Every structure is written in structure tokens, then in C-alpha cells.
mmCIF file of C-alpha atoms in Angstrom:
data_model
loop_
_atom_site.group_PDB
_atom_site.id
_atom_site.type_symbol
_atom_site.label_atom_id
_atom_site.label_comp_id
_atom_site.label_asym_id
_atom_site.label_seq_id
_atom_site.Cartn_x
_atom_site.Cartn_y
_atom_site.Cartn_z
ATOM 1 C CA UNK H 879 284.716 -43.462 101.569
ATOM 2 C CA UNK H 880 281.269 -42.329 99.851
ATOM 3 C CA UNK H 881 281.424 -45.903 98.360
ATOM 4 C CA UNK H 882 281.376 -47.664 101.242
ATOM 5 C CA UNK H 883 278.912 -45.156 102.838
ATOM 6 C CA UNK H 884 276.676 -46.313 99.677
ATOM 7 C CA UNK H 885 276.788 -50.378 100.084
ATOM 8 C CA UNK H 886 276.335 -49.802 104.101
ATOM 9 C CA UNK H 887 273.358 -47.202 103.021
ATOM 10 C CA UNK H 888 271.435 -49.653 100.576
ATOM 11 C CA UNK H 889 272.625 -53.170 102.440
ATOM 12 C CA UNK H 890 270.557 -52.038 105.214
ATOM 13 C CA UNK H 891 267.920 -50.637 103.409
ATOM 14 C CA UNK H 892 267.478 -54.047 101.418
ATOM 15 C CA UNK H 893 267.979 -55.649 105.251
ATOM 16 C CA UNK H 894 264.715 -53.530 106.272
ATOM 17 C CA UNK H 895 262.669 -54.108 103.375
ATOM 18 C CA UNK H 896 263.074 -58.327 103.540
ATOM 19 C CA UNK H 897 262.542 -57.860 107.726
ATOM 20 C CA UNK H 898 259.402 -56.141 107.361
ATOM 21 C CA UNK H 899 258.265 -58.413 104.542
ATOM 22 C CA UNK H 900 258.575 -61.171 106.517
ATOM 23 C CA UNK H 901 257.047 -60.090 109.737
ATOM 24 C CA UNK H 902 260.008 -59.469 111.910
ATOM 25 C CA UNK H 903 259.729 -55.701 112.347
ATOM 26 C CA UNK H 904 257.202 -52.899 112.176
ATOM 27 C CA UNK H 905 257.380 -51.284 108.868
ATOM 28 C CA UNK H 906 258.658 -47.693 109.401
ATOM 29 C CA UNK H 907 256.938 -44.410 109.515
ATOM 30 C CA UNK H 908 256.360 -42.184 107.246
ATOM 31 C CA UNK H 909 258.981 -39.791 108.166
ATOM 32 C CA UNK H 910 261.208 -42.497 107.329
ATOM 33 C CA UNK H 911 260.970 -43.597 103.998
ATOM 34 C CA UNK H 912 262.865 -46.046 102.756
ATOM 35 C CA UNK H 913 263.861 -46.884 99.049
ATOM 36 C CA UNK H 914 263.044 -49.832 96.916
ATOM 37 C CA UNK H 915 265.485 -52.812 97.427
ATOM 38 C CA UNK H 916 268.122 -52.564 94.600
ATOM 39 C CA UNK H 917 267.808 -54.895 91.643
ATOM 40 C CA UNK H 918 270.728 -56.779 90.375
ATOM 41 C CA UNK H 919 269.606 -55.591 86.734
ATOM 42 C CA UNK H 920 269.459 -52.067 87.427
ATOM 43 C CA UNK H 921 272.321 -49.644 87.789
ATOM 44 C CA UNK H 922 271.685 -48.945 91.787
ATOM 45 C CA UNK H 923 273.454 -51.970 93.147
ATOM 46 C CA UNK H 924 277.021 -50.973 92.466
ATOM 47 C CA UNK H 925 278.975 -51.637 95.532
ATOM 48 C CA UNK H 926 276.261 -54.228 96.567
ATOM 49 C CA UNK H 927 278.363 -57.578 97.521
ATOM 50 C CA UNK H 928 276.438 -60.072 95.518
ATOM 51 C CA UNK H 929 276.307 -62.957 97.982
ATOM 52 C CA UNK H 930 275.026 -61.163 101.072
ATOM 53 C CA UNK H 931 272.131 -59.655 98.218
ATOM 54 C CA UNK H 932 270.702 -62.991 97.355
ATOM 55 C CA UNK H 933 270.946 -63.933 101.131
ATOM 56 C CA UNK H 934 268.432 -61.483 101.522
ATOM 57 C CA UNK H 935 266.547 -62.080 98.260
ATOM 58 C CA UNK H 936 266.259 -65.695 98.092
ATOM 59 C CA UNK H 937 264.776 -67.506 101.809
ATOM 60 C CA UNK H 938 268.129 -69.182 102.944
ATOM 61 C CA UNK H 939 267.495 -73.116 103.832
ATOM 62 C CA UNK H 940 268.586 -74.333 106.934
ATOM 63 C CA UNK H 941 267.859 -71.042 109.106
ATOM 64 C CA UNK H 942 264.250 -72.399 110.723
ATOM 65 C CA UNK H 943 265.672 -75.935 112.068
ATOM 66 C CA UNK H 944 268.796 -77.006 113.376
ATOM 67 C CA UNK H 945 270.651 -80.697 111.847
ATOM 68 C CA UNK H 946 271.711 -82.445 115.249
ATOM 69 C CA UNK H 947 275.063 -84.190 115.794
ATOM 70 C CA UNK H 948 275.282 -88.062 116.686
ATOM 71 C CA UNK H 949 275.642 -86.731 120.583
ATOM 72 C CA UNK H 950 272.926 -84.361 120.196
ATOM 73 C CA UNK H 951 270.446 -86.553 118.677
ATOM 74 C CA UNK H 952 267.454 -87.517 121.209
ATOM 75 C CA UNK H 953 268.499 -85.229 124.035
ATOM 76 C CA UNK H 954 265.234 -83.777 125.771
ATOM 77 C CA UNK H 955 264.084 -80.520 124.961
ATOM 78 C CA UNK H 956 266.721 -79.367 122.126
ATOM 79 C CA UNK H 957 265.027 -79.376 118.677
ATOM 80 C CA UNK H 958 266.526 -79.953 115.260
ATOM 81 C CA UNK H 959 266.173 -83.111 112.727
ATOM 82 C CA UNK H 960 268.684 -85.886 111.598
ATOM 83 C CA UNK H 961 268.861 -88.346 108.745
ATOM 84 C CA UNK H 962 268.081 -91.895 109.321
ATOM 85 C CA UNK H 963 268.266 -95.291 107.804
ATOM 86 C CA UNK H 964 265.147 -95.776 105.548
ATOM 87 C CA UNK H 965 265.107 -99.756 106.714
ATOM 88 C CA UNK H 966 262.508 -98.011 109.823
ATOM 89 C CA UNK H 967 259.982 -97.826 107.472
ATOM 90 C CA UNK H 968 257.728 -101.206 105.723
ATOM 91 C CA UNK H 969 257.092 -100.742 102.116
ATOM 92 C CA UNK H 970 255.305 -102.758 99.750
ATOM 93 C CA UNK H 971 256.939 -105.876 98.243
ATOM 94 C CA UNK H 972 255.583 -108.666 95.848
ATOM 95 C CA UNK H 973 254.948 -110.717 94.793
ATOM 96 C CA UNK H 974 250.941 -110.506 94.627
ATOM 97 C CA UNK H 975 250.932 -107.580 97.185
ATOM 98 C CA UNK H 976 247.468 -107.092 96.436
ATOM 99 C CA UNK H 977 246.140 -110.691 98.016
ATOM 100 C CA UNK H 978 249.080 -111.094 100.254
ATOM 101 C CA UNK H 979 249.943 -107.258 101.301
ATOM 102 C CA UNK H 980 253.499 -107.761 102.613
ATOM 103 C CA UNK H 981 255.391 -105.120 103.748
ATOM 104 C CA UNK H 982 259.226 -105.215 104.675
ATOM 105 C CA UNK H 983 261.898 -102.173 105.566
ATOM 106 C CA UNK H 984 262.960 -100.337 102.755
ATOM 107 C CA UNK H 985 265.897 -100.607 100.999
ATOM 108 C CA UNK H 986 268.378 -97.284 100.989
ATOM 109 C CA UNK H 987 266.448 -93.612 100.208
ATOM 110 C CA UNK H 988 267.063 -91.889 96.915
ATOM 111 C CA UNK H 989 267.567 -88.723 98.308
ATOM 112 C CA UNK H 990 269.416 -87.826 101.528
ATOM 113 C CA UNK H 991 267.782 -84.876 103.418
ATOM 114 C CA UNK H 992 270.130 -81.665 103.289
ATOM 115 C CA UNK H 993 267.324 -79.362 105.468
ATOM 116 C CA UNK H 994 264.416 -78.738 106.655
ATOM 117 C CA UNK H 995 262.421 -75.165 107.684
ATOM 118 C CA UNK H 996 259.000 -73.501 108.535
ATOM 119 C CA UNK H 997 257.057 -70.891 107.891
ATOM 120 C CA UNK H 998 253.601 -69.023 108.698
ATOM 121 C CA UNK H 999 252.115 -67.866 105.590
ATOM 122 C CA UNK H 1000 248.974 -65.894 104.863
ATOM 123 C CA UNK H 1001 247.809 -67.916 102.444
ATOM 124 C CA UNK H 1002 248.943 -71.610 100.961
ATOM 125 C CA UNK H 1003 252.650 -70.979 98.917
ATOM 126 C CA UNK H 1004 252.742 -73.271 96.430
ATOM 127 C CA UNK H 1005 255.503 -73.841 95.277
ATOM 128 C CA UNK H 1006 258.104 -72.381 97.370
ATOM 129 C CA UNK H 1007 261.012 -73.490 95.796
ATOM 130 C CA UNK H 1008 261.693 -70.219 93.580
ATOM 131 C CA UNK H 1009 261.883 -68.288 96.466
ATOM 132 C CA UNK H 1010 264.929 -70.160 98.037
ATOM 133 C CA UNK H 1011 268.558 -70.470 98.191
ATOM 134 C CA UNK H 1012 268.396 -73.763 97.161
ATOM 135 C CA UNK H 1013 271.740 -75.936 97.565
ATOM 136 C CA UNK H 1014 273.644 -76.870 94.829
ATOM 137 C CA UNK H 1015 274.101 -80.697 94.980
ATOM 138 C CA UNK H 1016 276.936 -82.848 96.009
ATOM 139 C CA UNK H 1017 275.616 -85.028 92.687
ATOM 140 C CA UNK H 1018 273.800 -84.098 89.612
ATOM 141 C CA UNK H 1019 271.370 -86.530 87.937
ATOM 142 C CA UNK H 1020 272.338 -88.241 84.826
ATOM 143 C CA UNK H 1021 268.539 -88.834 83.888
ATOM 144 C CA UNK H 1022 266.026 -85.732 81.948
ATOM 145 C CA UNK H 1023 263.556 -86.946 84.188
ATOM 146 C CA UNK H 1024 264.925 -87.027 87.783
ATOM 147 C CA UNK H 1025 265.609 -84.242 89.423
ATOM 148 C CA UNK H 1026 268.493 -83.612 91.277
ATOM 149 C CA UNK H 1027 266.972 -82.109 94.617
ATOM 150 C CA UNK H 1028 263.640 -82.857 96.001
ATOM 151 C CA UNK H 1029 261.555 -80.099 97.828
ATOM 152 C CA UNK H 1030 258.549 -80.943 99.927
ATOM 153 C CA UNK H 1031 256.053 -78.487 101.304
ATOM 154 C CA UNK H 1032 253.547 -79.378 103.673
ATOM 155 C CA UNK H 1033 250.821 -76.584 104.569
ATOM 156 C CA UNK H 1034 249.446 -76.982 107.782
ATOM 157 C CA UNK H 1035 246.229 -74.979 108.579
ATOM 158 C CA UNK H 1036 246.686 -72.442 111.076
ATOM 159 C CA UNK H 1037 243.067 -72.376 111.841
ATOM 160 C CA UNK H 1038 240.642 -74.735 113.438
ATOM 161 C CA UNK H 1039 239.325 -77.655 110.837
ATOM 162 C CA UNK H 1040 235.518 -76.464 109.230
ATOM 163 C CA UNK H 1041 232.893 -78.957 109.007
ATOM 164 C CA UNK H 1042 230.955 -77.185 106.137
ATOM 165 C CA UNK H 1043 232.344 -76.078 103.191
ATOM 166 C CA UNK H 1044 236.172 -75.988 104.541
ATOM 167 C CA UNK H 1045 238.500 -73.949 102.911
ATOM 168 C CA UNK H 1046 241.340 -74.725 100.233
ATOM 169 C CA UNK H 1047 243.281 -72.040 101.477
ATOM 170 C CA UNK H 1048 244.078 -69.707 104.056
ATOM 171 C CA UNK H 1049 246.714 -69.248 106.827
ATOM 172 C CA UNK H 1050 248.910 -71.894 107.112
ATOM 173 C CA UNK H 1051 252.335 -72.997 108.353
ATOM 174 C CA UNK H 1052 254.385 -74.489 106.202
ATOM 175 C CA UNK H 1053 257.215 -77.192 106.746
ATOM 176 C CA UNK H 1054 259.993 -77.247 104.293
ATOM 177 C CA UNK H 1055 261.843 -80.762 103.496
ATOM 178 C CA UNK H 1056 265.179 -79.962 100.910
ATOM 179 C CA UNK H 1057 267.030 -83.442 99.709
ATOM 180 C CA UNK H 1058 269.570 -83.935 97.196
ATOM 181 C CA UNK H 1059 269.971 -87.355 95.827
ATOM 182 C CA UNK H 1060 272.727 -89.824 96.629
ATOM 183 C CA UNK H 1061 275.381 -91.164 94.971
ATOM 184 C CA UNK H 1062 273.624 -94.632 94.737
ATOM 185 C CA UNK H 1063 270.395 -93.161 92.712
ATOM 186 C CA UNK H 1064 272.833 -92.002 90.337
ATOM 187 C CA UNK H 1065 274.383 -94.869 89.465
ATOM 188 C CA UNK H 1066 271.297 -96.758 89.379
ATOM 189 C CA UNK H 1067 269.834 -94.122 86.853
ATOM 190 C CA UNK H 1068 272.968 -94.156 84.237
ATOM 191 C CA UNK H 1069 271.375 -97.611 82.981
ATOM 192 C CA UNK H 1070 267.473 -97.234 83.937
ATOM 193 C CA UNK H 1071 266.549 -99.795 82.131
ATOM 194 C CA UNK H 1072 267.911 -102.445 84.378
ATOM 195 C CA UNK H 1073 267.664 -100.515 87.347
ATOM 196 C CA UNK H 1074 266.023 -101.866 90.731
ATOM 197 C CA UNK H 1075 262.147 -100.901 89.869
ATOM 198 C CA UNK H 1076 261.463 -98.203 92.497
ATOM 199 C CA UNK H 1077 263.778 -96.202 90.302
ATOM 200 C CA UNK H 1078 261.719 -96.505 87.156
ATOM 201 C CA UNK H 1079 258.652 -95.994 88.739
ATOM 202 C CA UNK H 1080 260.223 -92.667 90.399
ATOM 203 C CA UNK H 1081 261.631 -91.859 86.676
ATOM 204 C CA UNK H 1082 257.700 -92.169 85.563
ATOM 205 C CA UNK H 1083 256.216 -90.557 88.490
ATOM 206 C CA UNK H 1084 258.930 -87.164 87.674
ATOM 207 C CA UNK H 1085 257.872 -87.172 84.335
ATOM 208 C CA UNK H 1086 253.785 -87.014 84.590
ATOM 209 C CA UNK H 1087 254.181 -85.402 87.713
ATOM 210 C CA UNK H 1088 250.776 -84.999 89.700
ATOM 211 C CA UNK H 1089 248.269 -83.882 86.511
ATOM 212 C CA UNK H 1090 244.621 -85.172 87.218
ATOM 213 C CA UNK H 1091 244.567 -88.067 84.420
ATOM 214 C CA UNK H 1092 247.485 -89.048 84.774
ATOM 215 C CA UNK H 1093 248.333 -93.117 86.002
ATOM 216 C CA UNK H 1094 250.180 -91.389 88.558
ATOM 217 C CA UNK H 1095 247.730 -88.994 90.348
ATOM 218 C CA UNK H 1096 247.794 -89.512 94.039
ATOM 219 C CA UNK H 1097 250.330 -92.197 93.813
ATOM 220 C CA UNK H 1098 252.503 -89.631 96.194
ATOM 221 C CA UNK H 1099 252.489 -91.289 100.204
ATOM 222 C CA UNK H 1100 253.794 -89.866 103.383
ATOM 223 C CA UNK H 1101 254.409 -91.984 106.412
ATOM 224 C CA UNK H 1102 254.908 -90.697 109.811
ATOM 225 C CA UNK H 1103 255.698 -92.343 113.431
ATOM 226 C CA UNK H 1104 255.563 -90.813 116.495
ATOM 227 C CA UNK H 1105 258.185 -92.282 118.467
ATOM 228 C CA UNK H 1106 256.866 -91.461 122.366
ATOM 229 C CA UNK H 1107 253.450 -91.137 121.757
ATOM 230 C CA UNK H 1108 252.490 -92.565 124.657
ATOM 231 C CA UNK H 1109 255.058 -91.126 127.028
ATOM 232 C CA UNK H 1110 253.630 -87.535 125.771
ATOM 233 C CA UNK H 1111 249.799 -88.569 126.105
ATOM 234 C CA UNK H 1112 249.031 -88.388 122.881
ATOM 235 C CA UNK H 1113 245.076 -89.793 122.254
ATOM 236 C CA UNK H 1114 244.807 -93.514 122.570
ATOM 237 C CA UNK H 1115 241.820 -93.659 120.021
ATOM 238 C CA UNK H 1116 244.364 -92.254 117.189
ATOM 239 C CA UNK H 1117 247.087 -94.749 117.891
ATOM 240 C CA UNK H 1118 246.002 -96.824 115.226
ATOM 241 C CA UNK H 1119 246.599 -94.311 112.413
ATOM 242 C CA UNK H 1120 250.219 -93.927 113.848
ATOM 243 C CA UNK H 1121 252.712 -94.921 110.951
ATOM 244 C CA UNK H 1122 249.609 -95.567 108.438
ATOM 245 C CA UNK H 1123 250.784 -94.283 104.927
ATOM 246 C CA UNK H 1124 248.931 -90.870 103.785
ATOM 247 C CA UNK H 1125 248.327 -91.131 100.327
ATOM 248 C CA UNK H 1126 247.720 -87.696 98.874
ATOM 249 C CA UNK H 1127 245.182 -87.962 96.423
ATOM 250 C CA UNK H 1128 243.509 -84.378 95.560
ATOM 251 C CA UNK H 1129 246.087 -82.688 98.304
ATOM 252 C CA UNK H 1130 249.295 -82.601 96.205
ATOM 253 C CA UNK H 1131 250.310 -80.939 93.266
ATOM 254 C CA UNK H 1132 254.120 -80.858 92.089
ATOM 255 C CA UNK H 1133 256.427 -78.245 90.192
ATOM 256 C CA UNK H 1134 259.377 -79.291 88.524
ATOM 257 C CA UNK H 1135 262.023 -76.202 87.547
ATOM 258 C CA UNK H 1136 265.811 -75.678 87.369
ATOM 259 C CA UNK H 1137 268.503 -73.427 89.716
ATOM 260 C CA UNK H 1138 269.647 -69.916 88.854
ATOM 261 C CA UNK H 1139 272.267 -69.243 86.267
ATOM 262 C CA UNK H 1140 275.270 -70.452 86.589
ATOM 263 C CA UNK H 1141 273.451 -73.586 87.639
ATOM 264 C CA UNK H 1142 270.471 -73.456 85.336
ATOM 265 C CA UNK H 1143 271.495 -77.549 84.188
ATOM 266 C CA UNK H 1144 270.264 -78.578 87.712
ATOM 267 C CA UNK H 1145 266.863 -79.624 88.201
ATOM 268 C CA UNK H 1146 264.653 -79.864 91.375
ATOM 269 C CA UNK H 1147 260.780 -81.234 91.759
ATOM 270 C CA UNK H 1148 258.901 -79.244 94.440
ATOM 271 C CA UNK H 1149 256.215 -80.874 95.762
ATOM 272 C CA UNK H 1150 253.264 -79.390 97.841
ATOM 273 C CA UNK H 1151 250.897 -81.041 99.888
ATOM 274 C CA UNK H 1152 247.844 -79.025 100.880
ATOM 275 C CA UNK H 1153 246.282 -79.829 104.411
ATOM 276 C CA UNK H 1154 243.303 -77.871 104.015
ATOM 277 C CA UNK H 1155 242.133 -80.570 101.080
ATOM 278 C CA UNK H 1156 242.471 -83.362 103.482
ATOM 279 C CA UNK H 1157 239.240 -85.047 105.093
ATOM 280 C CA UNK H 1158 237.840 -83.839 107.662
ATOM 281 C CA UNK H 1159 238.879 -86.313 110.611
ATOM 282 C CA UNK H 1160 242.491 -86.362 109.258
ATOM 283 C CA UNK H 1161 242.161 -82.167 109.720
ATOM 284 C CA UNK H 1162 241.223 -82.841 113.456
ATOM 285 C CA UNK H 1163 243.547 -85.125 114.030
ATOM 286 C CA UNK H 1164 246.656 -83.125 112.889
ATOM 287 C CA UNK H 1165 245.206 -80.200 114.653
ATOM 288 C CA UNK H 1166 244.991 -81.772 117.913
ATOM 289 C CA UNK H 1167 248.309 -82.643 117.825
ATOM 290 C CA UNK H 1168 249.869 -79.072 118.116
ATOM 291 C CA UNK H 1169 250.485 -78.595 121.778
ATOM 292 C CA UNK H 1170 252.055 -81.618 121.944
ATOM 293 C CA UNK H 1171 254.639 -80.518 118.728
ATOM 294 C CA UNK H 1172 257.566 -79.330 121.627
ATOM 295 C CA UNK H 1173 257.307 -82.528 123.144
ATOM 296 C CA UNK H 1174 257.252 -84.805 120.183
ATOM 297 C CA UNK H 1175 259.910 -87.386 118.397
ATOM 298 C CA UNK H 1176 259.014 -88.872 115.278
ATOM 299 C CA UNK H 1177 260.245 -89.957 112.169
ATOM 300 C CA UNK H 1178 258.724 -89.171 108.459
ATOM 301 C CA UNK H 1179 259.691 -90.714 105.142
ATOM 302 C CA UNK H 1180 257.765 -90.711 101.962
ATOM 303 C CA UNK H 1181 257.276 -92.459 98.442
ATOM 304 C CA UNK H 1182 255.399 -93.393 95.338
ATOM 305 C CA UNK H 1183 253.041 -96.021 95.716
ATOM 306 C CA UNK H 1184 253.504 -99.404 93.355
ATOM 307 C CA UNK H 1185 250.268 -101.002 92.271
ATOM 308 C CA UNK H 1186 251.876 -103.803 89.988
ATOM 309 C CA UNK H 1187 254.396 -106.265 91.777
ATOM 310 C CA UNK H 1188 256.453 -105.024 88.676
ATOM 311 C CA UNK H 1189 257.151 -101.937 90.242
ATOM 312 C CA UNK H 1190 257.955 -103.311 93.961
ATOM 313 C CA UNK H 1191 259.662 -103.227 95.819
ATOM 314 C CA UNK H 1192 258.470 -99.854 97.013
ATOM 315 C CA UNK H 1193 261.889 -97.374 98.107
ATOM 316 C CA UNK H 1194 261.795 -94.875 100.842
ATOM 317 C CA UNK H 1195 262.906 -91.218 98.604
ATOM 318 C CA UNK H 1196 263.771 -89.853 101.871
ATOM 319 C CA UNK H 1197 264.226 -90.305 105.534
ATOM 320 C CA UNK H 1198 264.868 -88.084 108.752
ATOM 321 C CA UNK H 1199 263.841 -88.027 112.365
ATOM 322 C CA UNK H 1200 262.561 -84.856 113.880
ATOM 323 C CA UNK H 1201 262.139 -83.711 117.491
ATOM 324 C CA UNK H 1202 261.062 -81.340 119.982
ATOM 325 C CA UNK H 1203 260.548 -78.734 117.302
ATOM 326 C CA UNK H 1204 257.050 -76.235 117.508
ATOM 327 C CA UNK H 1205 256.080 -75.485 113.693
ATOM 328 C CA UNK H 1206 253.420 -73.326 115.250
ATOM 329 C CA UNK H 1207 255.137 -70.899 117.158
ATOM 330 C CA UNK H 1208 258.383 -68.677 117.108
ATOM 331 C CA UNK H 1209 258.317 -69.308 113.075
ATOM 332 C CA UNK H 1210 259.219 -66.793 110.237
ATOM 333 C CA UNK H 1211 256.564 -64.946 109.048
ATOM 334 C CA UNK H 1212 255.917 -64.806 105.445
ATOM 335 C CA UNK H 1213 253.305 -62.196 104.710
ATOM 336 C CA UNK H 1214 251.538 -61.988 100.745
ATOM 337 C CA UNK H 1215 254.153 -58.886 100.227
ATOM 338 C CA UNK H 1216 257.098 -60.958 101.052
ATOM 339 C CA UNK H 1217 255.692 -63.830 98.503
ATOM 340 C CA UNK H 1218 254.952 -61.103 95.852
ATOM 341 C CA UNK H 1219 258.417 -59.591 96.468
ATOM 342 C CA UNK H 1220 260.487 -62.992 96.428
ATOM 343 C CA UNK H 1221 259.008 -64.094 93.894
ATOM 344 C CA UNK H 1222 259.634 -60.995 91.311
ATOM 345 C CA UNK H 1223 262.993 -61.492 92.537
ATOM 346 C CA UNK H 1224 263.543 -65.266 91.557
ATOM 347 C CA UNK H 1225 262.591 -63.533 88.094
ATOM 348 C CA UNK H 1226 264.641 -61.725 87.704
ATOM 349 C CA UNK H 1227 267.355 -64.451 88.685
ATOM 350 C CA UNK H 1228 265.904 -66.556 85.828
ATOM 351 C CA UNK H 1229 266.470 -63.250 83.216
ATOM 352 C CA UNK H 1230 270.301 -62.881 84.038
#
């Protein structure tokens, strides 16, 4: 019917414009033109199916990295991530950390890891959470100031590290951690008050965010182990950074923002961590590191650092274990157009 000749007609039209946005095909020629993508507040979409339109608008999670079964998980060459017990990672306890610095395995994460993707970008996307599908969680937070997902970006520089005068900015690849908090953190947040005081600090750390001034400014940490580092010949001489805490002090900056109507109540926090403002020795390092990516097994967690044995134990928000995955090659491309284009989308989202 000329109905269903008019969704197949302006489905794959909106299929072509998001592929060419995002790298995966030439754009057409000029012979061919091809019209705007339809807007779900205009009068063109009629006949659209709603759900396979914002698969296409929004960046669908999940789609750049695979989550590997119990059987799956460590099997050579086959890429994809899993959760893992937090307890692999040290944190800071008290009392008197600050003569004594102990460390011992964290207790359970907040969060649970749901997914985790990557792309190349022209230039650093910050934040990237508006511009994706984002899950609706198994459990909503019962506190204002927690968020219900966490997103984490990490921009990796897809260039070589400058000496002089390095830039902020430029093309990047960027990982994509999504996590949606456990059942636990929302018990433990009903009565914050008396809960355990990695919570509170959290609860603090959500609020203020990452604004220069605040007590909480570079107070976010990633930690990282490589788990064959010497079965891949990685470089003996950077051993000794392997599972030191990164604290990112000017590198991170954090968005906080809610999902789409009809799920406008839930909250997420994106937060971004910017490569390019690392030192420069931390730059080489990580950049050395990239032919070795297919061959690599390691495990990442992060949290916010305690200074006052008040506020420790430290908690793990997060943990997974990654392997044999290549951020820096065979990714999806997202070009400035693509950006410009999501993001007037996620608008209009927001407007409906």
C-alpha cells in the first residue's frame, strides 16, 4: 500500500542519513538526494514505527562490545567485558590512612556495569550521554542526589602525545562505561544518614559534582590492572604504575541530567575524563600501549577518593574485566555532523 511504500521510503532514508553521519558509508551523490531525517514533532513521520526511529536517533548501548558468558569469559582471542567482584581492587581504609596508608579489597560496587562501547570522534564529546539510548534501570534511586545510572567517558587521543603546548582536544576514541546501581545502594541510601560512609561521600561528590572550588575537585580515581602484562610484553619499566590509582584532577568534568519522557524522574551522572589534559609521561604511556590492546586482559574499577578516615572505607562504584578488545580500530565513527545531528535530536526528545 502507498503507506507502507512511505515508512519503507523514509526508514531508509533516516537509515542513510545516521550511516553516513557516522562514517559507515560514502555520503551519496548529487543525483541522489536524499531528504532530511523525519522529526518526531513534525507531521512527516506518520507511518514511522517509533522504536526502530530512536534506534537510529539515539547511539544504542551495547552495539561496540560484547558482555561474555561464565564459559566465554577468558577464552583467547574473543573480545567482550564481564562484571566482577569489586573485592580485586585495595581501597583506602582508616583509621589514620594518612600515616598508616592501608589499603584492603573493597567492599560490594554501587553500580553494576550494564555496557560498555567505543567510538572515534573528531573532536573530544563531552558528554555523550544525551546522545544515547540509555537503559532504563532495574532500580531507581530513592536519593535527589544519586543518580540512578552512571556513564563514564574516557577520550583517548588518537594522535601521538605533544611535548609543547599539547592539545585539549582533537581526535580521540572514546570508551563508553553505562552502570545502573544495585539493589544494595538503594537500600543503603533510603536512610543516608546512617549509611556505610562511602555512600555519603558519593551522595556529596553527586551533588558538587567536579566544579573547580569545590572540596571535591579531582577527588574522581580510576584504577586499572593488566592481568598478563608480562605474558604480552608489555614494558618492564611501566610495571610499577600497573594498578596505581589515576586521580583525575584537571582531566574530568561531570554532567548530571535525566532520561527522555516517559522516564524524565530518572537521573544519570555522565562523567568525562579527558586524556589529552593528562601529563605528559602518562600520554606516552597509554599510547604505547595500543598495539598491544587485542592482546590485553585487564580489569578497571573506579571511585571517589576519602581524605578523612570519616569517609573510609573507600567503595569500588563499579567493576568489570575487559579483554582482547582494540578501541583503536574497527570502531564506529562519529564525525562533528553526527554529534551536531544527535544532539538536536536528544532536544527534541527533551521538548515532547
Amino acid at each position: 500500500s502507498n503507506e507502507k511504500m512511505t515508512h519503507h521510503v523514509k526508514f531508509e532514508t533516516l537509515q542513510i542519513r545516521s550511516r553516513v553521519a557516522l562514517g559507515e558509508m560514502a555520503s551519496p551523490e548529487p543525483s541522489e538526494p536524499v531528504d532530511a531525517a523525519p522529526s518526531l514533532d513534525s507531521n512527516d513521520d506518520e507511518g514511522v514505527d517509533r522504536d526502530d526511529f530512536l534506534q537510529e536517533t539515539f547511539l544504542q548501548p551495547g552495539e561496540g562490545c560484547r558482555r561474555l558468558s561464565e564459559n566465554e569469559r577468558g577464552r583467547d582471542g574473543l573480545p567482550g567485558w564481564y562484571e566482577i567482584e569489586a573485592n580485586r581492587f585495595d581501597l583506602r581504609v582508616g583509621p589514620n590512612y594518612k600515616k598508616l596508608g592501608k589499603k584492603e579489597p573493597s567492599l560490594s560496587a554501587m553500580f553494576r556495569q550494564v555496557s560498555l562501547d567505543w567510538f572515534k570522534c573528531d573532536s573530544v564529546v563531552s558528554p555523550m550521554s544525551p546522545m544515547m539510548d540509555l537503559p532504563v534501570p532495574t532500580v531507581v534511586s530513592p536519593h535527589p542526589d544519586v543518580p540512578s545510572l552512571f556513564v563514564l567517558t574516557i577520550a583517548m587521543p588518537a594522535i601521538p602525545p605533544v611535548i609543547y603546548r599539547p592539545p585539549e582536544d582533537g581526535p580521540c576514541y572514546q570508551v563508553v562505561f553505562i552502570a545502573e546501581m544495585t539493589e544494595e545502594t538503594a537500600e543503603y541510601l533510603k536512610t543516608i544518614d546512617s549509611a556505610p560512609p562511602a555512600y555519603r561521600l558519593f551522595a556529596d561528590w553527586c551533588r558538587e559534582g567536579c566544579a573547580k572550588g569545590s572540596d571535591f575537585f579531582g577527588r574522581f580515581k580510576i584504577m586499572g590492572t593488566v592481568l598478563n602484562w608480562d605474558e604480552i610484553h608489555l614494558p618492564s619499566m611501566m610495571k610499577r604504575y600497573n594498578s596505581k590509582p589515576c586521580v583525575c584532577t584537571n582531566s574530568g568534568s561531570s554532567y548530571k541530567g535525566s532520561l527522555p519522557h516517559p522516564n524524565e524522574g530518572i537521573t544519570y551522572v555522565d562523567m568525562t575524563v579527558n586524556v589529552f589534559r593528562w601529563g605528559l609521561m602518562a600520554r606516552q604511556g597509554l599510547n604505547s600501549l595500543k598495539q598491544k590492546a587485542p592482546e590485553m586482559k585487564f580489569d578497571i574499577t573506579m571511585t571517589i577518593e576519602a581524605h578523612a578516615d570519616e569517609d573510609m572505607p573507600e567503595r569500588s562504584l563499579f567493576a568489570s574485566s575487559v579483554q582482547f578488545i582494540d578501541p583503536f580500530d574497527g570502531v564506529r565513527r562519529l564525525t562533528t555532523p553526527a554529534v551536531e545531528w544527535l544532539r538536536l535530536e536528544a532536544k527534541k526528545q527533551k521538548k515532547m
